[in-house]
Each structure stands twice: as C-alpha cells, then as structure tokens.
Coordinates of C-alpha atoms in Angstrom, one line a residue:
Chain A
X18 CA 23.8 31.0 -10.5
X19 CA 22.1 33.6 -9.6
X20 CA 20.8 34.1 -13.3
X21 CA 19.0 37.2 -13.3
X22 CA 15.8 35.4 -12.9
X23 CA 16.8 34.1 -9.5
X24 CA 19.0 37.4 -8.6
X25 CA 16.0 38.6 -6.9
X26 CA 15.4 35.7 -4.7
X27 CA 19.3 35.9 -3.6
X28 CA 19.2 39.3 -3.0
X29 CA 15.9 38.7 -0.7
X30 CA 17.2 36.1 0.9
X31 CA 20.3 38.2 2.1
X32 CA 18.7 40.7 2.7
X33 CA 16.6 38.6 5.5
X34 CA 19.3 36.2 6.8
X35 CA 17.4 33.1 5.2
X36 CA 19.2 30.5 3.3
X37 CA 17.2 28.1 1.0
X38 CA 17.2 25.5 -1.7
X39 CA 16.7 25.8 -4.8
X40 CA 16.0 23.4 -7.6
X41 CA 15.9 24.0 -11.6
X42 CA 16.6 22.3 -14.4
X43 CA 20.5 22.4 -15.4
X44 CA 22.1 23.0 -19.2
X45 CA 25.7 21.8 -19.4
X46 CA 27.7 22.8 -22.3
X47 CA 30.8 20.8 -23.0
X48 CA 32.2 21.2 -26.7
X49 CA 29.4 20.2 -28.9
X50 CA 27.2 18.1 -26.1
X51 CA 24.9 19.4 -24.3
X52 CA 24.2 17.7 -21.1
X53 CA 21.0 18.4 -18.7
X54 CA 20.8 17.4 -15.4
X55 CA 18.1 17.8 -12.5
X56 CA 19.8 20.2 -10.0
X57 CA 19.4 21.5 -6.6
X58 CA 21.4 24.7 -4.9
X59 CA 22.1 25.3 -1.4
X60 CA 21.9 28.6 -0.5
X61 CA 23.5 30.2 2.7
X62 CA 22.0 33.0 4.6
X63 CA 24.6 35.4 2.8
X64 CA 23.5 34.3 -0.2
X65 CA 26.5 32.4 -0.7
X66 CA 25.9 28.7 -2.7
X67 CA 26.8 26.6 -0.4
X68 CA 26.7 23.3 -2.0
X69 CA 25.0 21.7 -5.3
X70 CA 23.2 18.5 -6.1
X71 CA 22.4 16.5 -9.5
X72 CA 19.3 14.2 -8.7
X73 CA 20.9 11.1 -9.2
X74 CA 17.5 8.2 -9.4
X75 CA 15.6 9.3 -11.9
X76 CA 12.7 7.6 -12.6
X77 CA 10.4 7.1 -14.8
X78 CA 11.0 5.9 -18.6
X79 CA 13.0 7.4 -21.5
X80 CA 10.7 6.7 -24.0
X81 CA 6.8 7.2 -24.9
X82 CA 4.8 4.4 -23.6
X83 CA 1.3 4.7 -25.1
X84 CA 0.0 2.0 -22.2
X85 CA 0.8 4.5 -19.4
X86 CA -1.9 6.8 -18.1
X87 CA 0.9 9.0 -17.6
X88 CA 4.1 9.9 -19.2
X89 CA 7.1 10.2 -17.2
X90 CA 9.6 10.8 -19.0
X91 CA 12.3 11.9 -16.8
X92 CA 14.7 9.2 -17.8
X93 CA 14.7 11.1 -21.2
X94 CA 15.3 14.6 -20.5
X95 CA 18.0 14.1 -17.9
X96 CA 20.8 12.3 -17.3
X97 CA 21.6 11.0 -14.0
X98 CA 23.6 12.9 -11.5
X99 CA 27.5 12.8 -11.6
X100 CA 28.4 14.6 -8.5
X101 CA 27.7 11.8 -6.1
X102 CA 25.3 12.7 -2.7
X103 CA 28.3 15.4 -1.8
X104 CA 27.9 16.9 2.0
X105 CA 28.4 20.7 2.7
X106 CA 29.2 22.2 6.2
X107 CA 26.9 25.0 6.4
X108 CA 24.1 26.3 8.5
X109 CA 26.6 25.4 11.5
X110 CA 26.1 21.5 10.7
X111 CA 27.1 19.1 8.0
X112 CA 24.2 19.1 5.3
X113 CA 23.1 17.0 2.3
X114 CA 20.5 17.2 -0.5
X115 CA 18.2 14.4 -2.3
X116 CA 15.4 15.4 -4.9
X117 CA 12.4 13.6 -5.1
X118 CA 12.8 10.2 -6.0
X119 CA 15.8 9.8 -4.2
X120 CA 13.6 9.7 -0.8
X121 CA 12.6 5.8 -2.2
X122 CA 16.7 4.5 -2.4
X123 CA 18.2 4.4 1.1
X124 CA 21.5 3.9 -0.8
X125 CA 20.6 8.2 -0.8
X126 CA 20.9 8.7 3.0
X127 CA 23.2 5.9 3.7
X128 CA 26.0 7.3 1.9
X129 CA 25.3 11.0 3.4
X130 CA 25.5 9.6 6.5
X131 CA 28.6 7.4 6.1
X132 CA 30.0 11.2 5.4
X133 CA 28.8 12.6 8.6
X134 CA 25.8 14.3 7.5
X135 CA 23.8 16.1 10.3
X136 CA 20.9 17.5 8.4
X137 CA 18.9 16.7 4.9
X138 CA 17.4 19.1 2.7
X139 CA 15.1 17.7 0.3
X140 CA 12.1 17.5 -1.9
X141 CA 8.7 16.5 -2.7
X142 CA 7.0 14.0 -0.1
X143 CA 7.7 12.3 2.8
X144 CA 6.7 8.7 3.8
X145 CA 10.1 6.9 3.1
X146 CA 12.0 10.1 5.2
X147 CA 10.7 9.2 8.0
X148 CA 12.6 6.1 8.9
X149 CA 15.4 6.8 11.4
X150 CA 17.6 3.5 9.9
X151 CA 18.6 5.4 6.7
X152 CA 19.1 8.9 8.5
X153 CA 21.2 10.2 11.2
X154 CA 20.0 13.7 11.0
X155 CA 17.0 15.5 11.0
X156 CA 15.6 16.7 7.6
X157 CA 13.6 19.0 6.0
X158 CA 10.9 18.2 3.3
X159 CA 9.4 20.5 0.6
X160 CA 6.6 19.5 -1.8
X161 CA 4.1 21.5 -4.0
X162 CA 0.8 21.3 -3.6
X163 CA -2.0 22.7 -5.6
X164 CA -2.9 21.4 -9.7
X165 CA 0.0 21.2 -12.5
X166 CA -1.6 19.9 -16.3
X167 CA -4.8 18.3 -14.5
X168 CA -3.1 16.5 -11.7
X169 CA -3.6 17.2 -7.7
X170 CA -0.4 17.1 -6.1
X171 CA 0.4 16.3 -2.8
X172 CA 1.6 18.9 -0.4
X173 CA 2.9 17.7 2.9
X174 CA 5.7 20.1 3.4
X175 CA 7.4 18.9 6.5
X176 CA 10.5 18.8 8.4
X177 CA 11.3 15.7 10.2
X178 CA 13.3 14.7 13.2
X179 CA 16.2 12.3 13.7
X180 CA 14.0 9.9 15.3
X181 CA 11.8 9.8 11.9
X182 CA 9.0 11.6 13.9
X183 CA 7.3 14.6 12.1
X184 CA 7.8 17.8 14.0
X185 CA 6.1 20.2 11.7
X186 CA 3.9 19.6 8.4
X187 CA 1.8 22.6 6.3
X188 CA -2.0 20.9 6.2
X189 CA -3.3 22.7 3.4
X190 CA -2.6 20.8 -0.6
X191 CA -3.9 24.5 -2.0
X192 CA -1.2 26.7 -3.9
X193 CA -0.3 28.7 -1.9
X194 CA 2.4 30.4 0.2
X195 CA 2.9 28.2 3.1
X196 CA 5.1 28.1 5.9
X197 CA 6.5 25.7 8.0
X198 CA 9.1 26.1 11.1
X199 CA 10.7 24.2 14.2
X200 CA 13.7 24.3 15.7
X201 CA 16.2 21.8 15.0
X202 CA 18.9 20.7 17.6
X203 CA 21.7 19.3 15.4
X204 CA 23.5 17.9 18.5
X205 CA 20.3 16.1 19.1
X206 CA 21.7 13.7 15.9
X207 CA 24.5 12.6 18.5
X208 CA 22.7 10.9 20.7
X209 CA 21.6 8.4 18.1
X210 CA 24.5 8.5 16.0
X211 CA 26.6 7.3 19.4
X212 CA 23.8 4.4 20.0
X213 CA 21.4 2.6 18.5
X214 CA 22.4 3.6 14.6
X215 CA 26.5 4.5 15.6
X216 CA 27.3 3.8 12.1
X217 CA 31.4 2.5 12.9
X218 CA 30.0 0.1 15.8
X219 CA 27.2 -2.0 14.2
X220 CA 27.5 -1.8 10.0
X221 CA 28.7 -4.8 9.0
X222 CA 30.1 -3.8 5.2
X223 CA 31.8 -7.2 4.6
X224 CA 28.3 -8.6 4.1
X225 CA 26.8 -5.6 1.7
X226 CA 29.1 -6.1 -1.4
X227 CA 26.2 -6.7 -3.7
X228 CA 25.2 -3.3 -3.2
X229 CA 27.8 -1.9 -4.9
X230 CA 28.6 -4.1 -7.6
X231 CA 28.4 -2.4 -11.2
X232 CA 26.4 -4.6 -13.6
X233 CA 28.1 -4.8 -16.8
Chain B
X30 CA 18.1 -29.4 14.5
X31 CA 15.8 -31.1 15.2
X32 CA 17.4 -31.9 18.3
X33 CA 14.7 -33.8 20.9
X34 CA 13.1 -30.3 22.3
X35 CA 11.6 -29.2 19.3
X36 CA 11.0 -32.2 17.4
X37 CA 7.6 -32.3 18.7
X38 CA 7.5 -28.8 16.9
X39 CA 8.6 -30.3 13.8
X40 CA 6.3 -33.2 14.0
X41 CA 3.2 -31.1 14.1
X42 CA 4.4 -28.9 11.3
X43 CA 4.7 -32.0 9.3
X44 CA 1.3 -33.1 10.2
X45 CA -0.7 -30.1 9.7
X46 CA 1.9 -29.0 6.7
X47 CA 2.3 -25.9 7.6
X48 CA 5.7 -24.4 7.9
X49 CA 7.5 -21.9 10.3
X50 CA 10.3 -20.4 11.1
X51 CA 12.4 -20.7 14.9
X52 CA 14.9 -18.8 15.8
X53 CA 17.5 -20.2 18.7
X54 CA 20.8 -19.7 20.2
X55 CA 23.7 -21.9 18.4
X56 CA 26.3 -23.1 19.8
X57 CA 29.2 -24.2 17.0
X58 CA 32.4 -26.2 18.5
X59 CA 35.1 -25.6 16.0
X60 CA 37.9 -27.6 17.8
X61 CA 38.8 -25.4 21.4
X62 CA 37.1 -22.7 19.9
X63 CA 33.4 -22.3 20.8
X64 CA 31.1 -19.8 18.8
X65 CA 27.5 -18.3 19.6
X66 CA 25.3 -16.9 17.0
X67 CA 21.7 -15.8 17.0
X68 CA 20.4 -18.1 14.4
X69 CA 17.0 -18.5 12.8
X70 CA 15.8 -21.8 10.6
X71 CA 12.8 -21.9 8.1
X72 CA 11.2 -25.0 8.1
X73 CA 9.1 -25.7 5.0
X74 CA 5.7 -27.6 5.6
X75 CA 7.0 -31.1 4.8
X76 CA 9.2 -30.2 7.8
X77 CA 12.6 -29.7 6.2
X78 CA 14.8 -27.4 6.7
X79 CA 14.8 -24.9 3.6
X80 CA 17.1 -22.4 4.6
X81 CA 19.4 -20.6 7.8
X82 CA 20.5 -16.9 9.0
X83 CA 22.8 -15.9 11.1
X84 CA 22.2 -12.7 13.1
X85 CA 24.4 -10.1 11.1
X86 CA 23.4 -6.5 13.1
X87 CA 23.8 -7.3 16.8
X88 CA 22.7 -4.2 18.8
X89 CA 24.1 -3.3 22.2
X90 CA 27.5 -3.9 23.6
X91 CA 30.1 -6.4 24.9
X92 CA 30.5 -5.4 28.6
X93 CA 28.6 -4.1 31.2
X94 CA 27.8 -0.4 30.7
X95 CA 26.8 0.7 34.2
X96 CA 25.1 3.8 33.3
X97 CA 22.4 2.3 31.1
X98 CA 19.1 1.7 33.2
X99 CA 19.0 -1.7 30.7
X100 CA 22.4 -4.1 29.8
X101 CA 21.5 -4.7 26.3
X102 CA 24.8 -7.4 25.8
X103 CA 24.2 -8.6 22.5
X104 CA 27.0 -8.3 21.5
X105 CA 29.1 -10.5 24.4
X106 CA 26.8 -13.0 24.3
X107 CA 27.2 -13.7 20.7
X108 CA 29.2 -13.0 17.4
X109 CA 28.1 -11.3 14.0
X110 CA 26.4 -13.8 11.4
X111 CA 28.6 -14.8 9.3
X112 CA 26.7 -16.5 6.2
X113 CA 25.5 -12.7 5.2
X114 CA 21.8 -12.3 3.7
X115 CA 20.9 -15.9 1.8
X116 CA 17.9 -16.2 0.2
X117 CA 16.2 -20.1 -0.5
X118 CA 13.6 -21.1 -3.1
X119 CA 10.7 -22.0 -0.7
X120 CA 7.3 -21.8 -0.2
X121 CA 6.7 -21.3 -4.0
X122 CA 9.0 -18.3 -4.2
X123 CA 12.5 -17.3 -2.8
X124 CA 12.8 -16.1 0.5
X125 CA 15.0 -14.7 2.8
X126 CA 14.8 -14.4 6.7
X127 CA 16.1 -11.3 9.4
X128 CA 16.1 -11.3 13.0
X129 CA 15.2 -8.3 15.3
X130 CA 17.7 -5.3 14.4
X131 CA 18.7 -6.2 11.2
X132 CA 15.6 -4.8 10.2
X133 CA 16.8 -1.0 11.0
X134 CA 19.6 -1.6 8.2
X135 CA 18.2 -1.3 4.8
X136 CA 21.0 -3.2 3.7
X137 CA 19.6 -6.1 4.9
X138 CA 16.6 -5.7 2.7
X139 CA 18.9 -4.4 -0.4
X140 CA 21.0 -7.3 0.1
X141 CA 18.8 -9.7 -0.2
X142 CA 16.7 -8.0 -3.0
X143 CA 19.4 -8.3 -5.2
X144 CA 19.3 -11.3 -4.6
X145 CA 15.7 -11.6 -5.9
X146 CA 13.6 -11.9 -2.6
X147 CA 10.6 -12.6 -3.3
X148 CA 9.0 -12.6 0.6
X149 CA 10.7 -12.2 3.8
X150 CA 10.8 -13.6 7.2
X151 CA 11.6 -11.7 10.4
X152 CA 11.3 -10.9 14.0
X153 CA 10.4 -8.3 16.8
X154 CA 8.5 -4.8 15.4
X155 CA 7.4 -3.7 12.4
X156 CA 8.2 0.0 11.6
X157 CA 11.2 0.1 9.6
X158 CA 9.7 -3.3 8.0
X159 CA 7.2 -1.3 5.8
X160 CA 9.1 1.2 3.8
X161 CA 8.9 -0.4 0.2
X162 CA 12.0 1.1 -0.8
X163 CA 14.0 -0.9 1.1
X164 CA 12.1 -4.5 0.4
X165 CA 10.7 -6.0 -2.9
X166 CA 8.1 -8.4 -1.6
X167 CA 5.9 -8.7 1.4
X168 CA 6.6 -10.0 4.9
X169 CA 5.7 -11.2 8.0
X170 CA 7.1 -10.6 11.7
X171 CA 6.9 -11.6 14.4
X172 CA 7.2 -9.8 17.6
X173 CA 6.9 -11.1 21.3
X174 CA 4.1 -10.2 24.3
X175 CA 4.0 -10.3 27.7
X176 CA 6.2 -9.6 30.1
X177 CA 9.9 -10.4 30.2
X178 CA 12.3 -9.5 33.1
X179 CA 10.3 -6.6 34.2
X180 CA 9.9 -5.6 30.7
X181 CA 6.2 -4.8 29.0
X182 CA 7.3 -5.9 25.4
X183 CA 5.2 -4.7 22.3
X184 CA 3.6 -7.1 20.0
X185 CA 2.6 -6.1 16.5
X186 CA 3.2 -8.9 14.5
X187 CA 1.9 -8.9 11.2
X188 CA 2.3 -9.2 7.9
X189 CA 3.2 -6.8 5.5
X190 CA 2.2 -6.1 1.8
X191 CA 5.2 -5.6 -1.0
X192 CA 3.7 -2.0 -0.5
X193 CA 4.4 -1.0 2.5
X194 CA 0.5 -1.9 3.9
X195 CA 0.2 -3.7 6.8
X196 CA -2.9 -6.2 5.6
X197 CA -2.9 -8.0 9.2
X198 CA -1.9 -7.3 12.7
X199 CA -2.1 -9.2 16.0
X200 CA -4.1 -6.6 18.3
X201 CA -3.1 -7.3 22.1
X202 CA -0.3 -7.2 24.1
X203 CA -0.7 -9.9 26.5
X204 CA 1.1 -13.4 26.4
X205 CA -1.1 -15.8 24.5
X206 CA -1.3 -17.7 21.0
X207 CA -2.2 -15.3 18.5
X208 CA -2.8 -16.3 14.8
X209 CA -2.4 -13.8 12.1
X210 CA -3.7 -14.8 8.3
X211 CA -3.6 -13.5 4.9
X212 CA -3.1 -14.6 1.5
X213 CA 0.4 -13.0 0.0
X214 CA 0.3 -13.0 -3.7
X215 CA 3.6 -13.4 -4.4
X216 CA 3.1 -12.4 -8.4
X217 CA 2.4 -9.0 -7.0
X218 CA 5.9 -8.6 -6.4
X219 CA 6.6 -8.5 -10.1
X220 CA 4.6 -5.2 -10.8
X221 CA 6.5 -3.4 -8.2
X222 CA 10.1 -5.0 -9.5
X223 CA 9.0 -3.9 -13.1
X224 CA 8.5 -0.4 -12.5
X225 CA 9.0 1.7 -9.8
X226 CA 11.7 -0.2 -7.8
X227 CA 13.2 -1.7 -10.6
X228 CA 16.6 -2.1 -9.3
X229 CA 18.1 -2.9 -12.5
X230 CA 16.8 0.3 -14.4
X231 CA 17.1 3.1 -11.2
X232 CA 19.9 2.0 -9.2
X233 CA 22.8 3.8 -9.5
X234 CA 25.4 1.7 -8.1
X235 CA 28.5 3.9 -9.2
X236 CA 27.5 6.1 -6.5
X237 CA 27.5 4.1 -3.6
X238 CA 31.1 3.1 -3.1
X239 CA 31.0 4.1 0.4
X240 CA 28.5 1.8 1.7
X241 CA 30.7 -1.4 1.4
X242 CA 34.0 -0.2 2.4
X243 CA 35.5 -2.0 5.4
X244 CA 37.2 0.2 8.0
X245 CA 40.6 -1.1 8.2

C-alpha cells in the first residue's frame, strides 16, 4: 500500500492535509500459503501509513449453514488477526483501530487503553462504543449506509466522546457522500483517565485471570 | 447473617418465598487485624443464603482530597473484595452478583461469563449494565431514591434483558417502595451464548495478555 487503485486516494489525501482509514481485504503470501486477513490502514495527513490493523473477532461461521437466513461466512475467508490491537502515536495523540465486530468484545478497547490509547478509529456501528468503561479516549465511527445484495444497512456514522456521549452522527442511511466533523480535545481523555476510569488506581488484575486463559 | 436486625427480613422472605439480595458493611476480625469490605448476600426464597461478593472495584480514594466539592472515601473506609467474581447455582440458573462501580469494568461481567452466568444481580445505575457484549444473561439493579446528605440520588432500577433492553424500570425519583416485575427467561440466554457472543468460538484470548498483568 498504496496499490495503484488506492494511489489516488493517498495522493488526494496529501494533497488536502487529511488523514484517513482505510480498510480492504489483505493477501499474505508466505512460501506456498496464502493467508488473508481483514485489514485496516491508518493514514497520516502526509500520506504516510501510520499504523495497520488485522480484525481480530471475526464472526460469523466458516461453513455453509442452510438454516441461516443469512450466510456469514467471515470465519471462512479470513483468518483472525495476528498483530494484536497495536497503538500508533499519530494525529498528535496515541491512536488505535477495531473493525466491526470488534466494537461487541471490550477485551478490544481494554487492551488499547491499558497501552495509553487516546483516540479510536473504527468501523461500522455504534451502540457498544459508546460506553465510557471500555474507552479512555474519544472515537470515531464509520459505517455504510445505503443497499449491498438486497440488505439495508445501517448508517450512523459518528464520532463519540470520552464520556460515551455522541457528539456528531450523519442522519441520512442513503449512499451517499456524507460528512461528519467535531473537534476533539485529546487532553479532554485526561480528566477521566486521572479519575473515575484511572486505569493503575482502580483495575484489579489479580481477579481477571480467566480472561486470559487459553483453552486448550 | 442473619444477625437479629435483619432477621425479620429473612423471615418474611421465607414466608412469602421470595428471595433478595442485601448488601451491608462487613466487619471480619482476623486476630488484631480488623478488615471492612462492601459485601452483598443473595438469599434464595427458602431464605438461605446461596451465594456472597465482595466489593472488588472501589471508586474514590483513601484520604481526604480537599479540592473535591464531594469526599468520595471508598477506598479508606474499606478494602478490595477479595473472593473475585463467584457465580452460585440459584434461582433455577447460575448467578452472579456486582455492587455499584464494578459495573463500569467489563471485566466484571467477562469474569463471571466465563464462568457461565446465566443472570446477574447488582446495584446503583444502569448504563454500563446494558451493553450485551459485556454480559450473557439478563439482570436486575437496583439503584437508591431520595435524598442522601444533601444529595438528589437517581433511581432507575430495572431489570435488563440478556439483550441489552431494559423490559422494566422504576419511574420516580422520590424515597418510597417501588416494585419492579418481569418474567426473565433464563433459556433465552442460550441463543445469545450459541451465536453471536459465543465466547468459546469469537474470543480471542491470545491477544489479551495485557489485561491481567499485575503491576509489580
């Protein structure tokens, strides 16, 4: 990356001072494996990449199951990610990614956080974002709207504040072109990180070990 | 427990078979050495004593913090749980109880989910309660009214579907009796712990190392 697909969207992107995130499916060659892996890019405003991210819940099944309305068949075309939830100082903060399903496991945030993450770029939907317990930082939500092969999607675009409260959302679910902005006060995530959720003062590990245990 | 003040309480719950849970201040001499914890009891409707917690996330601080407009001191007045998350078989399923701040850490609710929860007990306000990621099964809460040293408090106890939903909330604020009902179908559980938030099948432990490491 940038393929020459995406080259344009760099150069743009440059070329305006914006970063952005960008997520695409991800071919890993090693010897004779192939390896594929749902990935995210962080892209700085000098279209440098600032960090990457391999979506590490997927969901869904692996298999066709007739009794589902629905396939989803994630679990088949990916494997999970094996980079971890890295954090990348950029856009004069400490920032983390998630994709999609990640939102639902607060394992996601809590380990970001545990790393000092200020700020959370992520995708597709919002509900479980918005409580401040699994976040210390303020974070910022994209999700498409419009029809993909017969299905409505969602929208609801937003970008959320430390406290969990919504600050800005797009209100259309056409597909479209839709912006969203606020400002975001990174030091703001001080004030909680020092209190109520100061991570050092009031975690209590010794009682979580279950959490991390590795089944066999 | 009972001791002679809230035998009465017990008495009644015996009577009417219907069980509760009652949360109080312990007091445990262990030789010179006396310990305070903030403990909570479930009492099942034949009026014994199914199962205990210990107060594991105490907010606040340990000394007198003269800039705060409120002296939140939690954390002098008593010591961190130290039975972690149990769960008991009770009330037809297996339950687990939290008090007050515990419910901002989703480990609490992880914790005990791996331990298969099937319904959980807890106190004082709701919204980090309802994210389903973080829990397995419903819950109920309780939250106090009234006024309290000068303090309006805020209500909202309810119970809470394995969803997320609220499905019954206590409406005033004031400081009376207040009832809330619903039937929990505790088989519901199983449809959400089969699929979506099957921790088994989507977890990732290998990646969350981090979250149970104790600072030295």
């Amino acid at each position: 990356m940038p393929n020459g697909a995406v080259a344009p969207l760099f150069d743009l992107g440059r070329e305006l001072g914006v970063g952005f995130n960008l997520g695409y499916a991800e071919i890993v060659r090693e010897g004779n494996r192939k390896r594929r892996f749902n990935t995210s890019i962080l892209v700085d405003p000098a279209g440098r990449i600032a960090g990457k991210y391999r979506k590490v819940h997927l969901p869904g099944h692996d298999n066709h199951e007739p009794d589902w309305p629905f396939q989803h068949l994630e679990k088949a075309y990916f494997e999970p990610g094996d980079l971890g939830f890295p954090v990348f100082d950029a856009y004069d903060g400490r920032v983390g990614m998630c994709i999609c399903n990640d939102r639902r496991w607060p394992e996601t945030y809590r380990v970001m956080g545990l790393k000092g993450l200020d700020h959370l770029q992520n995708f597709h939907n919002l509900s479980p974002c918005r409580p401040a317990p699994t976040r210390t930082g303020p974070g910022c939500w994209g999700s498409r709207g419009g029809r993909e092969e017969g299905c409505d999607l969602i929208g609801q675009s937003c970008i959320i504040a430390p406290t969990g409260e919504i600050v800005a959302m797009c209100t259309t679910l056409g597909d479209e072109v839709v912006v969203v902005v606020a400002d975001c006060d990174l030091d703001r995530c001080g004030e909680i990180q020092r209190n109520i959720f100061n991570l050092a003062l009031h975690r209590q590990p010794q009682h979580y070990g279950i959490i991390t245990e590795v089944p066999d």
